[in-house]
PDB file of C-alpha atoms in Angstrom:
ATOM      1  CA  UNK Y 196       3.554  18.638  10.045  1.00 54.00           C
ATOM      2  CA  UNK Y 197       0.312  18.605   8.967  1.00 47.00           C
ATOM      3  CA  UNK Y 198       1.069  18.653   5.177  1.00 39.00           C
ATOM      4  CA  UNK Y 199       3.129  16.086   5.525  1.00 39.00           C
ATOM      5  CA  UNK Y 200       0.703  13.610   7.480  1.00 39.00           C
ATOM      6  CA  UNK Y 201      -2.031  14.279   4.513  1.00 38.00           C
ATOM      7  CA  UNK Y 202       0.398  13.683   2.300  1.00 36.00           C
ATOM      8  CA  UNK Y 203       1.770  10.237   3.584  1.00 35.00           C
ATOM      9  CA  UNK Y 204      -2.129   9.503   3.989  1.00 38.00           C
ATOM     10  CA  UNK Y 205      -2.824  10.371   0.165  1.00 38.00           C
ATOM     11  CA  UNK Y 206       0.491   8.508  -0.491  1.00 39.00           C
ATOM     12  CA  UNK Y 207      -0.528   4.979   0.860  1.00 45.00           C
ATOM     13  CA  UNK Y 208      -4.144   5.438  -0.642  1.00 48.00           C
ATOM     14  CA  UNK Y 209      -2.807   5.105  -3.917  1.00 66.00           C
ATOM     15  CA  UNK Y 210       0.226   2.745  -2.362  1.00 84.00           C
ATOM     16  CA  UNK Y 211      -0.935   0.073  -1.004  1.00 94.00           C
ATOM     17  CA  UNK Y 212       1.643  -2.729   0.586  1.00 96.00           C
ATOM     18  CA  UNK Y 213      -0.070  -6.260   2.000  1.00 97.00           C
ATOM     19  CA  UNK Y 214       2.324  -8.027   3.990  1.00 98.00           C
ATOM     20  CA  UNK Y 215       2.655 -11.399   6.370  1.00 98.00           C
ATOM     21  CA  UNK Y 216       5.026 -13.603   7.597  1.00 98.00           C
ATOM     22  CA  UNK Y 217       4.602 -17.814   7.857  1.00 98.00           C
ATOM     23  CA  UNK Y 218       6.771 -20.575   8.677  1.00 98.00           C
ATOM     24  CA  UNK Y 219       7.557 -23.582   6.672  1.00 98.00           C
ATOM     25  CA  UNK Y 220       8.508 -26.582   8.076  1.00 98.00           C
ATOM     26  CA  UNK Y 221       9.184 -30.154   6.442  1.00 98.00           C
ATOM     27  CA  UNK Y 222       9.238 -33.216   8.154  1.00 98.00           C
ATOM     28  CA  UNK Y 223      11.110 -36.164   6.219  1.00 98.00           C
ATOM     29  CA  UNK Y 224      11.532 -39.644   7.280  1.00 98.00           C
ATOM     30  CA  UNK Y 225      14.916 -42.201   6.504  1.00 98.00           C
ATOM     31  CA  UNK Y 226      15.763 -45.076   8.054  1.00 97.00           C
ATOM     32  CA  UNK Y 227      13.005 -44.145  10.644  1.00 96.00           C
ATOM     33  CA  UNK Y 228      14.484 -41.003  11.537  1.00 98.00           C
ATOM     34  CA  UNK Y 229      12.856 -38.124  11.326  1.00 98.00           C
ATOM     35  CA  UNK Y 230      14.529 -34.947   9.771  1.00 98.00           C
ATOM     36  CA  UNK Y 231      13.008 -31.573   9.946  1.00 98.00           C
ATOM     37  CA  UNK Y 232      13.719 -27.888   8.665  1.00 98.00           C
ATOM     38  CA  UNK Y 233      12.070 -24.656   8.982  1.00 98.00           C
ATOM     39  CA  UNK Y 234      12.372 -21.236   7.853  1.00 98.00           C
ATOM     40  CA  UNK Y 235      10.513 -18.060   8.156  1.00 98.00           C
ATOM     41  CA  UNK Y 236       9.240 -16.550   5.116  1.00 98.00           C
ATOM     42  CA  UNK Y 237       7.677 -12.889   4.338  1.00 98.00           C
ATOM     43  CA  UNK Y 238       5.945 -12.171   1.150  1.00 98.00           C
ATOM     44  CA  UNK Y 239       5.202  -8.877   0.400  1.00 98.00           C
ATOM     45  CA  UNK Y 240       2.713  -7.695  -1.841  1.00 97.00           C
ATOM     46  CA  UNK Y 241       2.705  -4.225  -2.975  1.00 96.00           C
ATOM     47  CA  UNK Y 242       0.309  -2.080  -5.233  1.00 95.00           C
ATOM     48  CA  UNK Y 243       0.255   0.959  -7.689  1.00 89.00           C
ATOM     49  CA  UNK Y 244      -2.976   3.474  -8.232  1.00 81.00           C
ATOM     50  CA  UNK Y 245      -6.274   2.041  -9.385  1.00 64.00           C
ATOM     51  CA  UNK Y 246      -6.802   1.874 -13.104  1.00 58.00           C
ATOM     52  CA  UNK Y 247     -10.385   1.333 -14.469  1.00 51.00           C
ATOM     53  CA  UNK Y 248     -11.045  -0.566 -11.161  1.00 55.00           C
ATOM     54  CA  UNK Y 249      -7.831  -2.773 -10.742  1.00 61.00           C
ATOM     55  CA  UNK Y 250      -4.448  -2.131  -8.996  1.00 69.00           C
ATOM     56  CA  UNK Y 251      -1.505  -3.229 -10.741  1.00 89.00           C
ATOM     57  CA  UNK Y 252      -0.186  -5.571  -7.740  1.00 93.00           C
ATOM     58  CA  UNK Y 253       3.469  -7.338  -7.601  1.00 94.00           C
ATOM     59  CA  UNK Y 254       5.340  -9.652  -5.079  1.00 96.00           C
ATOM     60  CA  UNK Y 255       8.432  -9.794  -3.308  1.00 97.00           C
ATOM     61  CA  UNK Y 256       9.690 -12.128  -0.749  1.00 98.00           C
ATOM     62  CA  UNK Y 257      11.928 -11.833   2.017  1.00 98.00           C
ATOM     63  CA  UNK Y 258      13.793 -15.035   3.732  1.00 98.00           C
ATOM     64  CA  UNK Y 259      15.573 -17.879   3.214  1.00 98.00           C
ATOM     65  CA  UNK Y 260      14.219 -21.608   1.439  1.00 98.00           C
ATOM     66  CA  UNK Y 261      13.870 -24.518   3.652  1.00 98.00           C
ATOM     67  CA  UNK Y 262      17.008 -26.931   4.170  1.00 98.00           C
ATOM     68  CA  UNK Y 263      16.274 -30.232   5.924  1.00 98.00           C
ATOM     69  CA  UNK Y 264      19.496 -31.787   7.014  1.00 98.00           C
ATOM     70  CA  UNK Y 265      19.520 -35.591   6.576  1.00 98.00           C
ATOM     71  CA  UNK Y 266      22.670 -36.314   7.553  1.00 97.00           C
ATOM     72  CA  UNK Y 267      24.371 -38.949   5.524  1.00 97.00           C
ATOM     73  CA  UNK Y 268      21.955 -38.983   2.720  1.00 98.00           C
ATOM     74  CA  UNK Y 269      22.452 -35.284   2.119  1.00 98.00           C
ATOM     75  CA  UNK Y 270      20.017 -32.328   2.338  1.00 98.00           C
ATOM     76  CA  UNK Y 271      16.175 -31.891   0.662  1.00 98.00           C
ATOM     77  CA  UNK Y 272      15.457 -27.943   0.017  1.00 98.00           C
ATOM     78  CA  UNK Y 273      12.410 -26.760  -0.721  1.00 98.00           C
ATOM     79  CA  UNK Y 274      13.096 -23.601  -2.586  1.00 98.00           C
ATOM     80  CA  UNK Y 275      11.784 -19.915  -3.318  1.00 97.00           C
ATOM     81  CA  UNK Y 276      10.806 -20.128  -6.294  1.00 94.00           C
ATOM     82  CA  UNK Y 277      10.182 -22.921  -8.756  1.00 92.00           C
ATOM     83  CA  UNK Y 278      13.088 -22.399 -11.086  1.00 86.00           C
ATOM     84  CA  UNK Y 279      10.702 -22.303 -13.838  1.00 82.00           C
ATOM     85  CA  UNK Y 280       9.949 -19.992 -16.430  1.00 74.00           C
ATOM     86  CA  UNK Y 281       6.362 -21.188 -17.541  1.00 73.00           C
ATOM     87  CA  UNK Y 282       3.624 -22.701 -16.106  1.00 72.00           C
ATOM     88  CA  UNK Y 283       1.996 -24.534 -15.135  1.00 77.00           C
ATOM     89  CA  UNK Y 284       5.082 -26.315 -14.053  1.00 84.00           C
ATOM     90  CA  UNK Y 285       4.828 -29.417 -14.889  1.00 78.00           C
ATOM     91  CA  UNK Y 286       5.568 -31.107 -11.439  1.00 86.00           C
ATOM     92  CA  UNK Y 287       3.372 -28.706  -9.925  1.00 88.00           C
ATOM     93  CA  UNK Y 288       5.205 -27.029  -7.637  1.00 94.00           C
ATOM     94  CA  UNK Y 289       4.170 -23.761  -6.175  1.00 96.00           C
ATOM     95  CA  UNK Y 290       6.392 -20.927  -5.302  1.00 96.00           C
ATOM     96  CA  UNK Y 291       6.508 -19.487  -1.903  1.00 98.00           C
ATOM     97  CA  UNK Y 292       4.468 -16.747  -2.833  1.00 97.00           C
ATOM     98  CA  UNK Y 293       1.417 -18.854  -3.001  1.00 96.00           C
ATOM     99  CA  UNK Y 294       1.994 -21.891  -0.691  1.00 97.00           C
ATOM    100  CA  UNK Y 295       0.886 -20.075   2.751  1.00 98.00           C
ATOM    101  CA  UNK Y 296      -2.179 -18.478   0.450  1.00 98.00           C
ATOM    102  CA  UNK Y 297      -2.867 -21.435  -1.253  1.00 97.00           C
ATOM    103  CA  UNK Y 298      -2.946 -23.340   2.025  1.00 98.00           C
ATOM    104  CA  UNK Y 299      -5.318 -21.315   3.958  1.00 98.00           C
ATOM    105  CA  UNK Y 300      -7.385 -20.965   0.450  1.00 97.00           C
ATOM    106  CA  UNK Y 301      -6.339 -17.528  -0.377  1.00 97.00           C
ATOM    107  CA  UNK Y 302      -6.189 -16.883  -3.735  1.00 93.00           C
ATOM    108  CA  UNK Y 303      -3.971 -13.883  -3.903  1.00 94.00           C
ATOM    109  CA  UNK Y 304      -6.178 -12.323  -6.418  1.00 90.00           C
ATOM    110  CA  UNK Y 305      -6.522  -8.702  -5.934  1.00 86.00           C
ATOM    111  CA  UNK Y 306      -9.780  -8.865  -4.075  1.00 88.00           C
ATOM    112  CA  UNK Y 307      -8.230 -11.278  -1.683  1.00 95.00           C
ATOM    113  CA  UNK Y 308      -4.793  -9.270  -0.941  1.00 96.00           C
ATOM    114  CA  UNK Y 309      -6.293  -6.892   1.990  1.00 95.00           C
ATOM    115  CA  UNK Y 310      -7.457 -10.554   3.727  1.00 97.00           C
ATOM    116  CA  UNK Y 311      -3.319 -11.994   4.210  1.00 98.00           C
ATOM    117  CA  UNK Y 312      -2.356  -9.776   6.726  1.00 98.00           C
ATOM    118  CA  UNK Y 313      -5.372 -11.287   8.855  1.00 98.00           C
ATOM    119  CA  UNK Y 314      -4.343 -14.748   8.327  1.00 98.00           C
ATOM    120  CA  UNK Y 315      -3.750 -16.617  11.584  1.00 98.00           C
ATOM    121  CA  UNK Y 316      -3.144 -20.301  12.281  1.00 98.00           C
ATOM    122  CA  UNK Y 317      -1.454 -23.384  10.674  1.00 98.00           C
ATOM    123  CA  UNK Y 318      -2.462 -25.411   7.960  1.00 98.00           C
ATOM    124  CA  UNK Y 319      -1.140 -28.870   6.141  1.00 98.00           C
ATOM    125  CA  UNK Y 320      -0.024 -28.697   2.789  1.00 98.00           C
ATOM    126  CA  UNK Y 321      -1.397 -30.681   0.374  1.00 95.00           C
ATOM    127  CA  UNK Y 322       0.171 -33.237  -1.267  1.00 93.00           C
ATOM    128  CA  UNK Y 323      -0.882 -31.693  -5.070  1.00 92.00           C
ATOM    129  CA  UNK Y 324       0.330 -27.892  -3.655  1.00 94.00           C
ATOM    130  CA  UNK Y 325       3.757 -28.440  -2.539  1.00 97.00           C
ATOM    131  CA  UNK Y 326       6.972 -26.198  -3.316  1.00 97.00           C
ATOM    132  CA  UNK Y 327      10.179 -27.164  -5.162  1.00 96.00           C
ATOM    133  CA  UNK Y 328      11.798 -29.743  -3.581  1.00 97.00           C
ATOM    134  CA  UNK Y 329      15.813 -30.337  -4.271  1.00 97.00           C
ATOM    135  CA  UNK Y 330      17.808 -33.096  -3.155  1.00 98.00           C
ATOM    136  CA  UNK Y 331      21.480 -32.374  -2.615  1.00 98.00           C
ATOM    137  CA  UNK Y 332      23.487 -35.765  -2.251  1.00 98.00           C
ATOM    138  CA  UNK Y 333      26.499 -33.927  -1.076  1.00 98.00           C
ATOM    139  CA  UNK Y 334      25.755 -30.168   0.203  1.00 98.00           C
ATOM    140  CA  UNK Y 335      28.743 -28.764  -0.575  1.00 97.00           C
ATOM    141  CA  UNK Y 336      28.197 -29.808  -4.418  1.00 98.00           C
ATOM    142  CA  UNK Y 337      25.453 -27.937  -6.652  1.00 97.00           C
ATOM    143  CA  UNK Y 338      26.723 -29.998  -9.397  1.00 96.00           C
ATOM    144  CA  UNK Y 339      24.737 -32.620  -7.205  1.00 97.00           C
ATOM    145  CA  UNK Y 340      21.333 -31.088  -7.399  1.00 96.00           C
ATOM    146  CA  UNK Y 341      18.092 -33.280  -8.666  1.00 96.00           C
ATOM    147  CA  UNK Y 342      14.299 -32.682  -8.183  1.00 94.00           C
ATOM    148  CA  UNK Y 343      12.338 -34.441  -6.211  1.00 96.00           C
ATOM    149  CA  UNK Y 344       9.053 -34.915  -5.545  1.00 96.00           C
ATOM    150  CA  UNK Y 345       6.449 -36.335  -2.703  1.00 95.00           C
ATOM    151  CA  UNK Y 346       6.130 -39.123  -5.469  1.00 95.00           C
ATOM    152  CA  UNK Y 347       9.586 -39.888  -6.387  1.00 97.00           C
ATOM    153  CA  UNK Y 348      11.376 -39.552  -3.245  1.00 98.00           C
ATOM    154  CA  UNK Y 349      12.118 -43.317  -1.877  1.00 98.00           C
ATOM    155  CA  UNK Y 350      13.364 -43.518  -5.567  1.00 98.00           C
ATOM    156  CA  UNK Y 351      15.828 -40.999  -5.624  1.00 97.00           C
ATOM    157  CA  UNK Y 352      17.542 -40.018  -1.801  1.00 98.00           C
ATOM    158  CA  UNK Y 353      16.727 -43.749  -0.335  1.00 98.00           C
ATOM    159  CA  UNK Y 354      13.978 -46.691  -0.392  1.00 98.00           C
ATOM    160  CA  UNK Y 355      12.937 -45.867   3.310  1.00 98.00           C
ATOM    161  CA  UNK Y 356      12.742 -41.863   2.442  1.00 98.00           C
ATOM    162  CA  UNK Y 357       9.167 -40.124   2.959  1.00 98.00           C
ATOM    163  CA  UNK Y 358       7.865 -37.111   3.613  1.00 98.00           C
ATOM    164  CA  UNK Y 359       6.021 -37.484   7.258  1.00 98.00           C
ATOM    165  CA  UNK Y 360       4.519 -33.417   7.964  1.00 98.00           C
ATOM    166  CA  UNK Y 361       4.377 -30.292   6.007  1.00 98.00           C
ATOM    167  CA  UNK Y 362       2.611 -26.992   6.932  1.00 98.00           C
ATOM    168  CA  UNK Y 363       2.795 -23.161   7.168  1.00 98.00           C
ATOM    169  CA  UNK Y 364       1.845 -21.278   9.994  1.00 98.00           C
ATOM    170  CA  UNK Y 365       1.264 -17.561  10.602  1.00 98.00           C
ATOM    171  CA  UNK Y 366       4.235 -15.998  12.440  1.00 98.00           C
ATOM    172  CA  UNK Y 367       5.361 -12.689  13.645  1.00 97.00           C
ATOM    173  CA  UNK Y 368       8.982 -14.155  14.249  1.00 96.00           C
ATOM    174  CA  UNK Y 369      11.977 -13.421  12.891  1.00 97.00           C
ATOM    175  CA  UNK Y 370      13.822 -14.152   9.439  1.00 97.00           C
ATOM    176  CA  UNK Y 371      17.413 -15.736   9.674  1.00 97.00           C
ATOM    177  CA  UNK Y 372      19.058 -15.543   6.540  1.00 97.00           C
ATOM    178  CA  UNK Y 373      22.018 -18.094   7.076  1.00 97.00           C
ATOM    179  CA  UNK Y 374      21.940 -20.560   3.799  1.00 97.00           C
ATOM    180  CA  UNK Y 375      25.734 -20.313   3.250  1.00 97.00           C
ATOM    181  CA  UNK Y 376      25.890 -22.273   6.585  1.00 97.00           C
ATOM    182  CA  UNK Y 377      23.983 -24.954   5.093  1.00 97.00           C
ATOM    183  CA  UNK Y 378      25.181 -24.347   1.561  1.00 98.00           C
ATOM    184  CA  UNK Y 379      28.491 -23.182   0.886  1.00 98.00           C
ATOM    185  CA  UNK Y 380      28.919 -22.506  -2.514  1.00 98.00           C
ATOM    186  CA  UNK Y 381      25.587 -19.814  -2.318  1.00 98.00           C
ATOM    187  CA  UNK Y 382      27.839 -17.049  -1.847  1.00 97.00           C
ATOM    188  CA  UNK Y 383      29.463 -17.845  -5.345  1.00 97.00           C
ATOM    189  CA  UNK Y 384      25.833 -18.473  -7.527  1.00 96.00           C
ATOM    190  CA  UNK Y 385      24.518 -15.339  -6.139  1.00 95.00           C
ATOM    191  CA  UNK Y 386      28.300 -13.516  -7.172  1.00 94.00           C
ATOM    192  CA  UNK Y 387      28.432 -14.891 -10.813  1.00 93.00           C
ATOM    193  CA  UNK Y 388      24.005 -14.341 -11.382  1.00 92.00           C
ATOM    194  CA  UNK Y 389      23.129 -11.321  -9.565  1.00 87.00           C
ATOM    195  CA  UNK Y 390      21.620  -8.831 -12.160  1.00 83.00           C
ATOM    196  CA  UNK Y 391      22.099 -11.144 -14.805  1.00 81.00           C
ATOM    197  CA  UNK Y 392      18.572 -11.591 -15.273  1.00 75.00           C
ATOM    198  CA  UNK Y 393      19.172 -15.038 -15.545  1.00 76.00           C
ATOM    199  CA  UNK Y 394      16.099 -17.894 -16.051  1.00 70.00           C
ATOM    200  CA  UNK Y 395      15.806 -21.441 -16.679  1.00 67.00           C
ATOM    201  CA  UNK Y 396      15.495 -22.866 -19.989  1.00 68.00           C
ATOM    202  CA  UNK Y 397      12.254 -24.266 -20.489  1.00 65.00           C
ATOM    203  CA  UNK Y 398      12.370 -28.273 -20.437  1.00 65.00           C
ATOM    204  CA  UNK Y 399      15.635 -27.543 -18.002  1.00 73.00           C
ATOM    205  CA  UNK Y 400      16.744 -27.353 -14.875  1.00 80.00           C
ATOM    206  CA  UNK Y 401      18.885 -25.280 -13.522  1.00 88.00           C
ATOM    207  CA  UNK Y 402      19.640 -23.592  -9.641  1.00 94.00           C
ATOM    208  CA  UNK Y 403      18.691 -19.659  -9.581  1.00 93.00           C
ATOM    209  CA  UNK Y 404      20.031 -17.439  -6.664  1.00 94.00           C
ATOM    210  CA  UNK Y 405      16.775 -16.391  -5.567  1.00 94.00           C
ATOM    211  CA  UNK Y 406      15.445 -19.959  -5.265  1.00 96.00           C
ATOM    212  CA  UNK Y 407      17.440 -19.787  -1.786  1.00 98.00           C
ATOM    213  CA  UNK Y 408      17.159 -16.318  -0.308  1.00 97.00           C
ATOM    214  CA  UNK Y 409      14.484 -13.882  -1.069  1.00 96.00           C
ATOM    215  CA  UNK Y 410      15.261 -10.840  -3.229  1.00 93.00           C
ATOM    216  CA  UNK Y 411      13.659  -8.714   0.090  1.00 94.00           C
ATOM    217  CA  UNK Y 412      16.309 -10.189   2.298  1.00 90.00           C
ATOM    218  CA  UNK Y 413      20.069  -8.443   2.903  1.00 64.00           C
TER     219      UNK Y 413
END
């Protein structure tokens, strides 16, 4: 038992794993009502042995992207992951691996990893540090998909559209994993891309499984 112990304790010296949990929520506003999703969101963060001073660090995320329901006028999703396969992205959207960090002026760097497990509290998002945002006109239709933005918005789901509240908070809760309820035809873009290794052409946009559920989630 004892060899065992020292060796899980030798293990995680030289494996190191940062992890924390936040909620997003998004608040959007058309014809005066108010439309809001959530979802709770883990990124994981874990490390190799130190070479000439650095880990080599890489992330993972667990959960589900953020589906607000408006009703008639569709659904707004603020995904994952950008879609994008360079940066910066032109739009400047951030991928959930950064937003919470980003919010709470974290800068993931690794000197600042051991600090996001300590993280506690809620925090706005900026308007210049928000995540992918796509508008569904009908939900059941990908072929309906189109970026927006905080900026472009009232232009493209309705004049009277805007976003009213955006922030992540620290939580310990739980992760639902239920897009397909939201967004039927999930189940058949993660079928025909899974280990693909598929991407987005640069200069185009296109949907990627893992902009909806998190590669850490079952």
């Amino acid at each position: 038992m004892v060899v065992v112990v020292a060796g899980y304790a030798a293990y995680k010296s030289i494996f190191t794993t940062y992890s924390y949990r936040y909620r997003l929520q998004i608040s959007l506003s058309v014809d005066d009502n108010v439309h809001t999703g959530s979802s709770v969101i883990e990124v994981v963060w874990s490390c190799g042995p130190h070479l000439a001073g650095f880990a080599q660090c890489a992330p993972s995320l667990g959960g589900q992207a953020t589906v607000v329901d408006l009703g008639s006028h569709g659904v707004v999703v603020a995904t994952l992951y950008t879609g994008e396969n360079f940066t910066p992205v032109p739009d400047g959207a951030v991928d959930a691996t950064w937003l919470c960090a980003i919010a709470f002026g974290n800068r993931s760097t690794t000197e600042d990893l051991s600090k996001l497990p300590h993280l506690t509290g809620r925090r706005s998002l900026s308007p210049d540090s928000f995540p992918r945002l796509v508008w569904f006109s009908n939900p059941a239709d990908p072929k309906s998909a189109r970026k927006v933005t905080i900026g472009n918005v009232a232009s493209i789901v309705d004049p009277t559209a805007r976003f009213t509240d955006a922030f992540v908070e620290i939580t310990h809760g739980p992760i639902v994993v239920d897009i397909a309820k939201k967004l039927p035809w999930y189940p058949a873009l993660l079928e025909a891309q899974r280990g693909t290794g598929i991407y987005s052409e640069s200069g185009k946009f296109q949907l990627i499984y893992k902009m909806f559920v998190g590669e850490n989630s079952s």
